[in-house]
Short mmCIF file of C-alpha atoms and ligand atoms in Angstrom, two decimals:
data_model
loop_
_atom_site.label_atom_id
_atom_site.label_comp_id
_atom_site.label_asym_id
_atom_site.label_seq_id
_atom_site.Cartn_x
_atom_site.Cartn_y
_atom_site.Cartn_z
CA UNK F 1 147.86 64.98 7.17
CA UNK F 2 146.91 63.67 3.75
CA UNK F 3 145.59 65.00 0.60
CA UNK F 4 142.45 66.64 0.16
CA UNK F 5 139.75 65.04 -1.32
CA UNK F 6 138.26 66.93 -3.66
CA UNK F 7 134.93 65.22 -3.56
CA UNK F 8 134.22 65.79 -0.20
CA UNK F 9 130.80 66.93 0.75
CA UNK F 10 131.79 70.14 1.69
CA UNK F 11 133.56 70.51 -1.15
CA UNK F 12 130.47 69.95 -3.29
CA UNK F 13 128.62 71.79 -1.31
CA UNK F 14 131.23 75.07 -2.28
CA UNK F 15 131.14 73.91 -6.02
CA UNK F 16 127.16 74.09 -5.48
CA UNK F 17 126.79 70.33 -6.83
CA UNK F 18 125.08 69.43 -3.51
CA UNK F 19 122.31 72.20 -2.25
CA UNK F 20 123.11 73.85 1.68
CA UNK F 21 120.57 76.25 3.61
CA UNK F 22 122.84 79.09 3.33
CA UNK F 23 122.57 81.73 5.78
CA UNK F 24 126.03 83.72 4.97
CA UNK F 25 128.91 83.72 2.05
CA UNK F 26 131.72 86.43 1.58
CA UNK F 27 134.92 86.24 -0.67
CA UNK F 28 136.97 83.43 2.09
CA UNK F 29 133.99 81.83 4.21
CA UNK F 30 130.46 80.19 3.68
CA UNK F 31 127.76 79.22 6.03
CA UNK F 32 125.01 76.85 6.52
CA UNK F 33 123.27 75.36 9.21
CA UNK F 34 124.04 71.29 10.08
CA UNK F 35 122.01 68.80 7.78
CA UNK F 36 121.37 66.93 12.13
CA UNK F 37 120.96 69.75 14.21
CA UNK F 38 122.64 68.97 17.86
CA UNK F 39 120.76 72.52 19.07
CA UNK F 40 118.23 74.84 18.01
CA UNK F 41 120.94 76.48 16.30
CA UNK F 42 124.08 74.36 14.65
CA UNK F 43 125.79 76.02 11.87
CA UNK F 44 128.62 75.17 9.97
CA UNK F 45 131.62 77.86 9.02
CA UNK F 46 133.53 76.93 6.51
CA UNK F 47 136.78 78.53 4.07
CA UNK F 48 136.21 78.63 0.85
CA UNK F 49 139.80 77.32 0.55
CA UNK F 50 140.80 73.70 0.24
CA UNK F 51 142.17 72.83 3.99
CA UNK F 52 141.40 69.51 5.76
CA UNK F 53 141.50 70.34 8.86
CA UNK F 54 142.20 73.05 11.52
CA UNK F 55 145.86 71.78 11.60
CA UNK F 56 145.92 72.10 8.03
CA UNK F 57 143.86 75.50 7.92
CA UNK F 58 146.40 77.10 10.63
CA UNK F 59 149.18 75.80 8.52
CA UNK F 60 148.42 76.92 5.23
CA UNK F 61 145.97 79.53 4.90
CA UNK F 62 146.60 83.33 4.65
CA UNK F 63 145.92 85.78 8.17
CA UNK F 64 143.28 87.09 5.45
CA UNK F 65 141.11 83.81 5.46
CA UNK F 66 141.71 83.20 9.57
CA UNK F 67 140.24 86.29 9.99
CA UNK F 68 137.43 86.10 7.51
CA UNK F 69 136.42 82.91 9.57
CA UNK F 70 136.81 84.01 13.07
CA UNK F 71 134.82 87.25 12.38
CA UNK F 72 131.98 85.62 10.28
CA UNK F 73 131.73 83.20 13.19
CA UNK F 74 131.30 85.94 15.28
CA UNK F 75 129.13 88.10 13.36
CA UNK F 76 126.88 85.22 12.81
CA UNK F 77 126.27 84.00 16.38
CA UNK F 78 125.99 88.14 16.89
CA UNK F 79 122.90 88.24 14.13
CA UNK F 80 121.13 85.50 15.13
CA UNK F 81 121.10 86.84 19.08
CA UNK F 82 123.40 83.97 20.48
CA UNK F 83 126.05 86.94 21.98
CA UNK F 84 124.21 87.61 25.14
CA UNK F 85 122.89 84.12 26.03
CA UNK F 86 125.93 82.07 24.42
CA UNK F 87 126.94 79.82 22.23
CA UNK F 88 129.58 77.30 21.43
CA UNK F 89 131.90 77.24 19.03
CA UNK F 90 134.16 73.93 18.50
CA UNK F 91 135.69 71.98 15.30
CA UNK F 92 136.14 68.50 15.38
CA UNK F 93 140.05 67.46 14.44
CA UNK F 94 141.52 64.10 13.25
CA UNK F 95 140.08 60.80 14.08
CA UNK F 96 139.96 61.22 17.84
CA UNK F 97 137.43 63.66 18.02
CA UNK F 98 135.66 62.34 15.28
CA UNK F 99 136.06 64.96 12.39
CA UNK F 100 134.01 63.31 9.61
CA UNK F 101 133.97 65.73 6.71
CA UNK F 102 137.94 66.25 5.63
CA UNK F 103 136.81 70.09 4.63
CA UNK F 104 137.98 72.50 7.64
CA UNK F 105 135.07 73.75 9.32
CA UNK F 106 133.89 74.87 12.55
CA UNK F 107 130.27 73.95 14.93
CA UNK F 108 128.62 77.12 15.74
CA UNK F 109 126.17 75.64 18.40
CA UNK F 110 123.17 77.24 20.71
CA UNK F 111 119.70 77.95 21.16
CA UNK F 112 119.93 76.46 24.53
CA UNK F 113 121.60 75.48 27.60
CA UNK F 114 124.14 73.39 26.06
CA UNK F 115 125.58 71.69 29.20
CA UNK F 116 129.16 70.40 30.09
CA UNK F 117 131.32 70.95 27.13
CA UNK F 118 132.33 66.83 27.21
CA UNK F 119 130.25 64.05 29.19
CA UNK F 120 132.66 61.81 30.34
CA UNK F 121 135.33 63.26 32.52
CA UNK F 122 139.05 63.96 31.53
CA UNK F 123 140.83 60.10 30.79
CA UNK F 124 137.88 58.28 30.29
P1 LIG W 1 132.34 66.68 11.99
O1 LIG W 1 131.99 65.42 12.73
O2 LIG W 1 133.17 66.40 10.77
O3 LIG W 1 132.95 67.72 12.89
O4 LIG W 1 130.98 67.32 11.53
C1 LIG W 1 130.42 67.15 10.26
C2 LIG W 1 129.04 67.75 10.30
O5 LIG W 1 128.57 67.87 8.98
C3 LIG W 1 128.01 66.90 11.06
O6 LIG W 1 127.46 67.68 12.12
C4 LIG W 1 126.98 66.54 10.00
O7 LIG W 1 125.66 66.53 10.48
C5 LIG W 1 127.19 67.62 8.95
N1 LIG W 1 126.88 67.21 7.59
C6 LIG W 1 127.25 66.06 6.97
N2 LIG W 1 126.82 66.04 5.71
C7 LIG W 1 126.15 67.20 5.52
C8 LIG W 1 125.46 67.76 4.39
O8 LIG W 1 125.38 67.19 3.31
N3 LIG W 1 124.91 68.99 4.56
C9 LIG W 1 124.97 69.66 5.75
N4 LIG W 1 124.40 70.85 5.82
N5 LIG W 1 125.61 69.17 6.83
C10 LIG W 1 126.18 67.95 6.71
#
């Protein structure tokens, strides 16, 4: 799994060295909406804690900080009116589906019809 980087944008972002549009924060979780947008609406949900990675996030952290994600993802999507049309909710793990920022965090995606979940088909 590695070690985490400290410096990693997210990471900055937490320690407030590197600016975000915030649009929630509580005690485990912050977040912001996605510096590209891939929809009308793409935030990013994020722990506060210092996990690389889903594998490393359902490995380590407390139930207390799983939960604080899951329901601020929820709550989220909920206040900005993406419960009844949908949304998408994904995070990118490891080097085969391209994770690019080694701080944990999850794709909050919608605004739209967002279409097949992946474009090429299963063994491409
Ligand atoms: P990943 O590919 O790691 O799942 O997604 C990383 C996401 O972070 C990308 O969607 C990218 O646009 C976003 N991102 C990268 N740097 C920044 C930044 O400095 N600020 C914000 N708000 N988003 C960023």
């Amino acid at each position: 799994m590695g070690t985490y980087d400290p410096n990693n944008i997210f990471a900055r972002i937490l320690r407030g060295e590197l600016p975000c549009r915030k649009l929630f924060e509580d005690d485990h979780v912050l977040a912001f909406h996605d510096i590209h947008p891939q929809a009308p609406v793409h935030v990013l949900v994020i722990p506060k804690g210092a996990y690389i990675s889903l594998d490393d996030f359902g490995a380590r952290a407390s139930d207390i900080e799983i939960a604080a994600l899951f329901r601020a993802v929820a709550a989220i999507a909920r206040d900005l009116g993406l419960d009844a049309p949908g949304y998408r909710f994904m995070a990118n793990t490891g080097a085969d589906a391209h994770q690019e920022v080694p701080h944990f965090h999850v794709h909050l995606l919608g605004g739209r019809k967002l279409g097949p979940m992946l474009s090429r088909k299963a063994g491409e």
